[in-house]
Amino acid sequence: MLISPWRSPSSPPEDLKNPSSSLLLGRRLRPFVAIFAAATLDYDRLPPPLHRTRVVEQGDKIRLPLDPSLLRAATRTDGLDDDEAGVYLAILSKRSLGGPVRLGWCRIPPVDVLDSIRSPSALRRLSYALRDPRHGGRSHGVINIAVRFLGQDVDRILAPPLSRPLLDEPGWCRVAIGIPVAAFAPPVDESHALVVLEADKGKEETDADGRGYADGARDELGEPSTEDTSGDDQEDEALEEDDSEGSTVREVVGAMEADDSVGEVGVGAHVGGQRQRQKNLEEHVMLFLFENRKAELKLLPLARCSRLSPGCRTLVRQRKPPKPESAAKPTSFPAGATSVSSVTVNHASRTTLSSSGAGAAPQIECLPRHARPRATGALPAQAPGNMPPTPTRQRVLLVLSATAPPLLPIRAPCVGPLLLLVPHVDDHPTAVAPLVVDALMRRRSGIDLLSHSRFSSLCPALLSDRFLIRRPRKMASHIVGYPRMGPKRELKFALESFWDGKSSADDLQKVATDLRCSIWKQMADVGIKYIPSNTFSYYDQVLDTTAMLGAVPERYNYTGGEIGFDVFFSMARGNASVPAMEMTKWFDTNYHFIVPELGPNTKFSYSSHKAVSEYKEAKALGIETVPVLIGPVTYLLLSKPAKGVEKSFSPLSLLGSILPIYKEVIAELKAAGASWIQFDEPTLVMDLQSHQLEAFTNAYAELESSVSGLNVLIETYFADIPAETYKTITALKGVSGFGFDLVRGTQTIDLIKAGFPAGKYLFAGVVDGRNIWANDLASSLSTLQALEAIVGKDKLVVSTSCSLMHTAVDLVNETKLDNEIKSWLAFAAQKVVEVNALAKALAGQKDEAFFSANAAAQSSRKSSPRVTNEEVQKAAADLRGSDHRRATNVSARLDAQQKKLNLPILPTTTIGSFPQTMDLRRVRREYKANKISEEVYVNSIKEEISKVVKLQEELDIDVLVHGEPERNDMVEYFGEQLSGFAFTVNGWVQSYGSRCVKPPVIYGDVSRPKAMTVFWSKMAQSMTARPMKGMLTGPVTILNWSFVRNDQPRFETCYQIALAIKKEVEDLEAAGIQVIQIDEAALREGLPLRKSEQAFYLDWAVHSFRITNCGVQDTTQIHTHMCYSNFNDIIHSIINMDADVITIENSRSDEKLLSVFREGVKYGAGIGPGVYDIHSPRIPSMEEIADRINKMLAVLETNILWVNPDCGLKTRKYGEVKPALTNMVDAAKLLRTQLASTK
């Protein structure tokens, strides 16, 4: 490649400034240029240059070897400009002492020299503004170069296809020969939209002001012509006069004037009040073709225009108001053009002109500048009612559509360097971009005439690298992940129908495909730049990764090949012959993942191509996505040794075995056209040991060659990232960007401020992915602006703090939610809009109305009287100073309770809920809808409770439950009866598989207006002589399974809930309930991920539980229940809860809990480790359950052991529950007999 500097009088070297000059050494510059060709350039560690010019030398001709990355970026099929690859020019100045001073740098992007328009061997004259060497922002000075490719057959080898697809992102901008060209998303109701411009041959002309124009285009190798630019100041004044009508600078610059030529629509540039005309140009047409959300840029000879698809859209501006009858004389069109319509707006009146049929002449629609077209493409039904005074000039929107080719382009004899304003999807201007034909770029009278000073005054927001014109900043927005269940739980119902055999695999896949497409299109329509793919799952994303790696446990009899539904769902749910894999909480969320089971002999193979298939699926829709993979190190750190493998085995030792699979996936994604890959590595926020951190370094070093040519994002979430970890990952090579949770990880901001790697992207997670409160946009924007100053304007991406799968889907579906509270909320769909709004504001396109509405909602929430209850706050404050322990130790209490309850050894019980039939759900639904009376409802629930009690007595269970038929959810049921809570209709969030929960919204101070469960518990106790448990949900679980207010510390809200539950416990005891269970299923879930924060959490969480039952008598037995978490590391806090009996999940986690007691932990209270997994339809045998009980007896005392399932039975069917409970009770009786015989 040949690079030759050339000097432009409009950008003299004096524009350069020495950033490190001193009075001692002087300010004289001795500039020279160092040239590099690379996929990326780290300015702090410059490689040896390919060439260095001499000091103050003009006209150096440099031959550079062609870097492969340059070709790769230039020939990409997705049409994206590679943000790193290219030829880099570093501008330095020699000095006597201390080595050269860095003045700035610029990059020649591949698309500027391989542009699909001209021959690679053709000479291109390019101008670039310099970037600051410290932060990459705009610096002083301009470098002018001429570039061409050399070599035999270079045109044949390097010439890209004639057309190349463009990204269908609103506001996206691509470069044609160094000149930005803006694109906009087509209306959804139009299949094609074209921007067609023609440069006509002709002689030099003068405009109406008598000013002459430059000669025709010079020879390609000739020197640029010179021209006096002394009139800049006067033209700037003319611009200000032109803008006096109230339009913005962008509107003035973006306007185009309609020529007065009879029978033609002439188009000229309006720059500072003058039109610049170019003649003697080759006839060409530059156009954008949009079809099915894909776009192509073409520059074709006029003779080839008959091959183009019909349809046209462009904006022009009239110099005079149109006559009432027509906006301009119609342009003649060839036969075949049909279905043409237009509307004329003249002042306050509206006239419609239309024609159709072969050969019909299209008309012109004239809209005042204030009535810009909207994204849908639909014309307004009437003139705006609140229209400003009629301007002296009007913008013209020309809309042409036809059903058959050919299309004759608009005649434009006076085309210059056109400046076009393109409407944004939300009716805001997104870009001012010059559209020019090829020959114009070489002419001083074209681009060079817009000198630095003039263009700075003309539109300072538009200045950037190319020709002193800023590309409209891409609205850099990103979503980590999105809910997969659907707004109405479509996937849940499809899954359960498939599992029940009521629908086929094709039916399930059809629902899944529709959901994915809907999600992608939703984000694309909003304007998200980095849209995730492969975040959808039929069950769990970690299980998807297990399938991708082919790491199927042997018990599922997987024999190889692409993993299908049978093996996949067997791993997730078990089957008739083998149990499911372990399920546990995803970090500190209520989502559950399937734990991989690995061993030294695990065989890995590429067994699921889901990531590639979904990327291709999105691409077929015209949507470019970022494939998301669970990172290799996080996957291994979340894994456990398989059954039969030594517990000391470290799954991390298998890193070298799984990386080849990752390489295969990456290769396929690269071949499919992916430009970014996101690796989710959330374990990076945890306290990692040195060898674990080293594993990250080794893993991404190994993948570096595979990801070459791709942008790699490492995404973290849920907490601050430790300082040492931050240092490690930001030093990783081959990684383009880093995503951080800046909502829960506020200290990470300090690490970023202390140092962020130059040239890397920061994906700033400022929109909360874990809660449903509307973002404080003003605060977030301030944070982003501070970060932008650190990482650079083009390297900051607005993102969510984590995947939005932890929030509800769409607030639009909440038709019954209180309007005031609704204004305070944002579900996943609204958070996508928030992300884009912040990105737009950061790019200078702030939606003032949207921000104002957000500020009003924030203010409303802070001042609303419904949020604060002084009495509740005082009661919570009075809790301080006491630990709220019961007066008697647990051993003495158990003796007193046994005398009253008279239970056998190994007493049996269930956790609380029984199956909820369709009839039962219907009754609750009809009662809520006032379709049945309270009496009918109570009788129906009473009948269901009676059935459950009778069944338990028949099964001979010792401590009964009433089955909770009146409850929809263990948290929502209580929240509905507590003040300070609000509830949604469709605010569903996935918990695991098809299981969804509908968390309540805690918006204010919490109190209990009246008893919540006493009526039903008292009724159930009256039906039996056996002990009946009163069933409550504990304060920590209510807190962790709700969307909690974020305007006060979580522990304060938890104490308020604890006081409400305390009153309920005391009322149950007074009603004669002797056993009360206060579930704390989510206590472990809320444990902070960083060890330094865990002690504080456990202190207030355990304290909250003790508050609930500190006032009961010794003879009242307090139970609690925990499920599906790793409890081993908090066992001492569990003991500190001081419950009389704890039932806890055990069977699905492979009895991991028992290892705590094997290691010597003494537990004196009653304990019931689960004996079978209720989340699987599989029915365990009596022998299997008895074997589990025997393992428990080996480490626990007989007098404290209880026998119970892992969890509640709500999700199971009676056909599964009855035989499973029968086997459980029989196993307990068998062991009682055996224990009695050994005495």
XYZ file of N, CA, C and O in Angstrom, residues 720-823:
416
model
N -19.063 -5.692 43.227
C -17.786 -5.059 42.901
C -16.783 -6.113 42.476
O -16.823 -7.254 42.945
N -15.885 -5.722 41.629
C -14.813 -6.627 41.250
C -13.591 -6.308 42.116
O -13.246 -5.137 42.289
N -12.959 -7.307 42.730
C -11.802 -7.040 43.587
C -10.674 -6.352 42.815
O -10.519 -6.549 41.610
N -9.891 -5.577 43.540
C -8.837 -4.783 42.908
C -7.822 -5.660 42.178
O -7.406 -5.354 41.052
N -7.419 -6.756 42.799
C -6.432 -7.628 42.165
C -7.007 -8.291 40.918
O -6.324 -8.447 39.903
N -8.272 -8.657 40.995
C -8.935 -9.247 39.827
C -9.058 -8.233 38.701
O -8.846 -8.549 37.531
N -9.414 -7.007 39.054
C -9.513 -5.937 38.056
C -8.186 -5.764 37.328
O -8.139 -5.654 36.095
N -7.116 -5.775 38.088
C -5.797 -5.621 37.493
C -5.482 -6.778 36.560
O -4.895 -6.589 35.484
N -5.907 -7.978 36.954
C -5.617 -9.169 36.145
C -6.370 -9.159 34.829
O -5.794 -9.370 33.761
N -7.674 -8.911 34.890
C -8.465 -9.043 33.659
C -8.236 -7.887 32.702
O -8.309 -8.068 31.480
N -7.978 -6.695 33.225
C -7.746 -5.576 32.310
C -6.401 -5.678 31.611
O -6.133 -4.919 30.672
N -5.568 -6.597 32.066
C -4.285 -6.830 31.396
C -4.376 -7.963 30.375
O -3.391 -8.255 29.693
N -5.552 -8.603 30.257
C -5.697 -9.712 29.324
C -5.552 -9.229 27.891
O -6.122 -8.199 27.499
N -4.825 -9.978 27.097
C -4.671 -9.658 25.686
C -5.819 -10.289 24.904
O -6.377 -11.298 25.289
N -6.125 -9.694 23.809
C -7.174 -10.235 22.962
C -8.575 -9.901 23.424
O -9.548 -10.334 22.817
N -8.697 -9.128 24.497
C -9.999 -8.729 25.023
C -10.248 -7.274 24.649
O -9.394 -6.412 24.877
N -11.412 -7.010 24.073
C -11.707 -5.666 23.579
C -12.441 -4.806 24.589
O -12.345 -3.584 24.549
N -13.231 -5.443 25.469
C -14.036 -4.657 26.393
C -14.342 -5.410 27.664
O -14.240 -6.643 27.722
N -14.748 -4.657 28.671
C -15.051 -5.220 29.980
C -16.382 -4.654 30.460
O -16.605 -3.444 30.393
N -17.246 -5.549 30.934
C -18.536 -5.130 31.456
C -18.562 -5.240 32.966
O -18.218 -6.290 33.520
N -18.978 -4.162 33.625
C -19.005 -4.141 35.081
C -20.380 -3.716 35.583
O -21.042 -2.855 34.975
N -20.786 -4.312 36.690
C -22.006 -3.936 37.385
C -21.701 -2.696 38.216
O -21.015 -2.774 39.230
N -22.213 -1.565 37.797
C -21.960 -0.314 38.506
C -23.141 0.087 39.382
O -23.167 1.194 39.931
N -24.115 -0.826 39.538
C -25.225 -0.604 40.456
C -24.896 -1.218 41.808
O -24.901 -0.552 42.839
N -24.563 -2.510 41.803
C -24.139 -3.176 43.032
C -22.629 -3.072 43.221
O -22.121 -3.401 44.286
N -21.934 -2.651 42.204
C -20.479 -2.560 42.278
C -19.988 -1.139 42.177
O -19.202 -0.791 41.288
N -20.451 -0.306 43.085
C -20.097 1.116 42.997
C -18.609 1.364 43.221
O -18.051 2.337 42.707
N -17.945 0.470 43.979
C -16.518 0.671 44.216
C -15.680 0.389 42.971
O -14.530 0.826 42.883
N -16.263 -0.315 42.023
C -15.555 -0.573 40.772
C -15.276 0.730 40.033
O -14.283 0.833 39.304
N -16.144 1.713 40.225
C -15.931 3.008 39.571
C -14.597 3.607 40.010
O -13.870 4.206 39.208
N -14.263 3.434 41.276
C -12.985 3.960 41.764
C -11.811 3.278 41.076
O -10.791 3.913 40.782
N -11.949 1.963 40.826
C -10.884 1.251 40.124
C -10.732 1.773 38.702
O -9.614 1.922 38.191
N -11.859 2.057 38.062
C -11.815 2.579 36.697
C -11.161 3.953 36.682
O -10.331 4.260 35.807
N -11.521 4.779 37.657
C -10.929 6.113 37.719
C -9.427 6.059 37.952
O -8.678 6.919 37.485
N -8.994 5.019 38.682
C -7.563 4.887 38.968
C -6.780 4.421 37.750
O -5.556 4.599 37.687
N -7.468 3.843 36.776
C -6.774 3.405 35.568
C -7.600 2.428 34.768
O -8.078 1.420 35.307
N -7.791 2.737 33.501
C -8.513 1.857 32.591
C -7.678 1.712 31.335
O -7.124 2.699 30.838
N -7.534 0.486 30.807
C -6.638 0.285 29.664
C -7.051 1.096 28.445
O -8.221 1.097 28.058
N -6.096 1.781 27.863
C -6.354 2.620 26.700
C -6.820 1.765 25.527
O -6.338 0.663 25.300
N -7.781 2.289 24.793
C -8.266 1.614 23.603
C -9.268 0.512 23.865
O -9.780 -0.095 22.923
N -9.605 0.244 25.123
C -10.566 -0.808 25.452
C -11.944 -0.193 25.679
O -12.083 0.969 26.049
N -12.960 -1.006 25.473
C -14.335 -0.562 25.692
C -14.742 -0.817 27.136
O -14.427 -1.858 27.715
N -15.462 0.126 27.695
C -16.066 -0.053 29.014
C -17.568 -0.173 28.827
O -18.231 0.761 28.373
N -18.116 -1.330 29.163
C -19.551 -1.552 29.140
C -20.060 -1.250 30.553
O -19.921 -2.064 31.469
N -20.596 -0.055 30.707
C -20.943 0.460 32.030
C -22.361 0.057 32.403
O -23.337 0.578 31.844
N -22.481 -0.867 33.352
C -23.789 -1.363 33.781
C -24.448 -0.424 34.773
O -24.409 -0.656 35.982
N -25.086 0.627 34.280
C -25.690 1.638 35.153
C -27.197 1.470 35.296
O -27.814 2.124 36.137
N -27.799 0.608 34.476
C -29.234 0.346 34.580
C -29.419 -0.983 35.307
O -28.922 -2.015 34.864
N -30.133 -0.949 36.425
C -30.243 -2.093 37.325
C -30.982 -3.254 36.664
O -32.148 -3.125 36.289
N -30.299 -4.382 36.549
C -30.925 -5.581 35.994
C -31.545 -6.480 37.042
O -32.089 -7.529 36.712
N -31.461 -6.083 38.321
C -31.964 -6.913 39.408
C -33.231 -6.354 40.056
O -33.830 -7.028 40.893
N -33.622 -5.160 39.720
C -34.767 -4.550 40.365
C -35.639 -3.880 39.326
O -35.260 -3.783 38.156
N -36.810 -3.420 39.741
C -37.779 -2.896 38.774
C -38.039 -1.411 38.945
O -39.009 -0.898 38.396
N -37.158 -0.725 39.665
C -37.339 0.716 39.823
C -36.787 1.450 38.605
O -35.766 1.071 38.045
N -37.485 2.494 38.214
C -37.020 3.305 37.091
C -35.660 3.898 37.422
O -35.394 4.299 38.558
N -34.811 3.932 36.441
C -33.469 4.466 36.626
C -33.516 5.967 36.868
O -34.324 6.674 36.267
N -32.675 6.434 37.758
C -32.495 7.869 37.928
C -31.584 8.332 36.791
O -30.354 8.309 36.892
N -32.199 8.738 35.693
C -31.445 9.004 34.468
C -30.438 10.126 34.649
O -29.317 10.054 34.124
N -30.815 11.151 35.380
C -29.888 12.276 35.556
C -28.641 11.829 36.305
O -27.512 12.186 35.942
N -28.828 11.022 37.348
C -27.688 10.529 38.114
C -26.823 9.603 37.265
O -25.589 9.688 37.287
N -27.469 8.707 36.509
C -26.714 7.778 35.667
C -25.948 8.510 34.583
O -24.802 8.160 34.270
N -26.571 9.523 34.009
C -25.894 10.285 32.958
C -24.662 10.989 33.518
O -23.615 11.049 32.863
N -24.771 11.487 34.733
C -23.624 12.124 35.356
C -22.487 11.127 35.558
O -21.319 11.437 35.292
N -22.834 9.926 36.005
C -21.826 8.872 36.159
C -21.175 8.539 34.827
O -19.948 8.406 34.725
N -21.989 8.418 33.795
C -21.473 8.072 32.473
C -20.561 9.166 31.926
O -19.531 8.880 31.305
N -20.926 10.388 32.143
C -20.089 11.484 31.650
C -18.737 11.507 32.347
O -17.709 11.801 31.717
N -18.742 11.174 33.633
C -17.469 11.092 34.345
C -16.614 9.950 33.806
O -15.395 10.090 33.645
N -17.243 8.839 33.494
C -16.515 7.700 32.942
C -16.032 7.999 31.528
O -14.947 7.565 31.120
N -16.833 8.718 30.781
C -16.465 9.056 29.407
C -15.179 9.851 29.363
O -14.354 9.675 28.468
N -14.992 10.709 30.347
C -13.772 11.512 30.399
C -12.549 10.644 30.666
O -11.429 11.037 30.355
N -12.774 9.455 31.210
C -11.661 8.562 31.543
C -11.345 7.616 30.390
O -10.192 7.463 29.988
N -12.369 6.979 29.839
C -12.133 5.930 28.840
C -12.199 6.438 27.411
O -11.788 5.729 26.490
N -12.725 7.635 27.197
C -12.832 8.156 25.843
C -14.248 8.066 25.324
O -15.009 7.157 25.675
N -14.613 8.990 24.470
C -15.990 9.090 24.001
C -16.439 7.874 23.207
O -17.588 7.464 23.290
N -15.545 7.303 22.426
C -15.944 6.209 21.554
C -15.782 4.842 22.206
O -16.018 3.819 21.563
N -15.374 4.814 23.450
C -15.110 3.535 24.106
C -16.048 3.260 25.275
O -15.849 2.280 25.991
N -17.044 4.092 25.458
C -17.992 3.895 26.551
C -19.308 3.387 25.999
O -19.879 3.980 25.083
N -19.778 2.283 26.555
C -21.030 1.661 26.126
C -21.975 1.605 27.325
O -21.600 1.123 28.396
N -23.185 2.096 27.155
C -24.184 2.058 28.221
C -24.801 0.671 28.260
O -25.215 0.133 27.226
N -24.876 0.086 29.439
C -25.328 -1.293 29.548
C -26.185 -1.482 30.797
O -26.341 -0.576 31.618
N -26.732 -2.681 30.905
C -27.430 -3.078 32.121
C -26.422 -3.665 33.101
O -25.361 -4.147 32.706
N -26.763 -3.655 34.376
C -25.833 -4.149 35.382
C -25.641 -5.652 35.289
O -24.606 -6.187 35.679
N -26.650 -6.349 34.792
C -26.602 -7.799 34.596
C -27.708 -8.147 33.617
O -28.342 -7.256 33.051
N -27.957 -9.421 33.424
C -29.058 -9.822 32.551
C -30.382 -9.342 33.127
O -30.600 -9.354 34.351
N -31.290 -8.942 32.255
C -32.609 -8.505 32.683
C -33.542 -9.673 32.992
O -34.713 -9.457 33.299
N -33.022 -10.899 32.936
C -33.856 -12.063 33.227
C -34.307 -12.078 34.686
O -35.220 -12.826 35.042
N -33.708 -11.251 35.518
C -34.074 -11.203 36.937
C -35.157 -10.168 37.200
O -35.518 -9.940 38.359
N -35.670 -9.543 36.152
C -36.767 -8.592 36.295
C -37.983 -9.115 35.542
O -37.895 -10.066 34.766
N -39.131 -8.481 35.779
C -40.327 -8.794 35.007
C -40.148 -8.287 33.578
O -39.244 -7.508 33.283
N -41.038 -8.718 32.695
C -40.800 -8.507 31.268
C -41.223 -7.129 30.777
O -40.415 -6.386 30.223
N -42.504 -6.773 30.969
C -42.975 -5.544 30.329
C -44.050 -4.885 31.185
O -45.071 -5.484 31.494
N -43.818 -3.655 31.552
C -44.755 -2.899 32.381
C -46.056 -2.610 31.651
O -47.082 -2.345 32.287
N -46.025 -2.671 30.337
C -47.227 -2.399 29.553
C -48.349 -3.364 29.907
O -49.532 -3.019 29.846
N -47.995 -4.576 30.310
C -49.004 -5.587 30.626
C -49.640 -5.403 31.997
O -50.516 -6.182 32.377
N -49.191 -4.404 32.747
C -49.727 -4.181 34.088
C -50.853 -3.145 34.034
O -50.637 -1.950 34.236
N -52.042 -3.617 33.758
C -53.185 -2.720 33.589
C -53.864 -2.384 34.910
O -54.670 -1.455 34.973
N -53.564 -3.154 35.974
C -54.244 -2.939 37.254
C -53.349 -2.285 38.294
O -53.774 -2.066 39.427
N -52.128 -1.994 37.931
C -51.196 -1.412 38.880
C -51.515 0.065 39.095
O -51.869 0.776 38.156
N -51.416 0.492 40.332
C -51.638 1.889 40.677
C -50.784 2.796 39.791
O -49.587 2.571 39.617
N -51.402 3.836 39.227
C -50.710 4.676 38.247
C -49.495 5.379 38.831
O -48.468 5.522 38.169
N -49.617 5.847 40.074
C -48.484 6.544 40.664
C -47.318 5.586 40.854
O -46.178 5.892 40.477
N -47.600 4.412 41.421
C -46.536 3.426 41.619
C -45.994 2.965 40.276
O -44.783 2.779 40.105
N -46.853 2.805 39.312
C -46.421 2.363 37.984
C -45.430 3.344 37.370
O -44.495 2.937 36.670
N -45.609 4.620 37.664
C -44.688 5.619 37.105
C -43.299 5.513 37.718
O -42.345 6.071 37.182
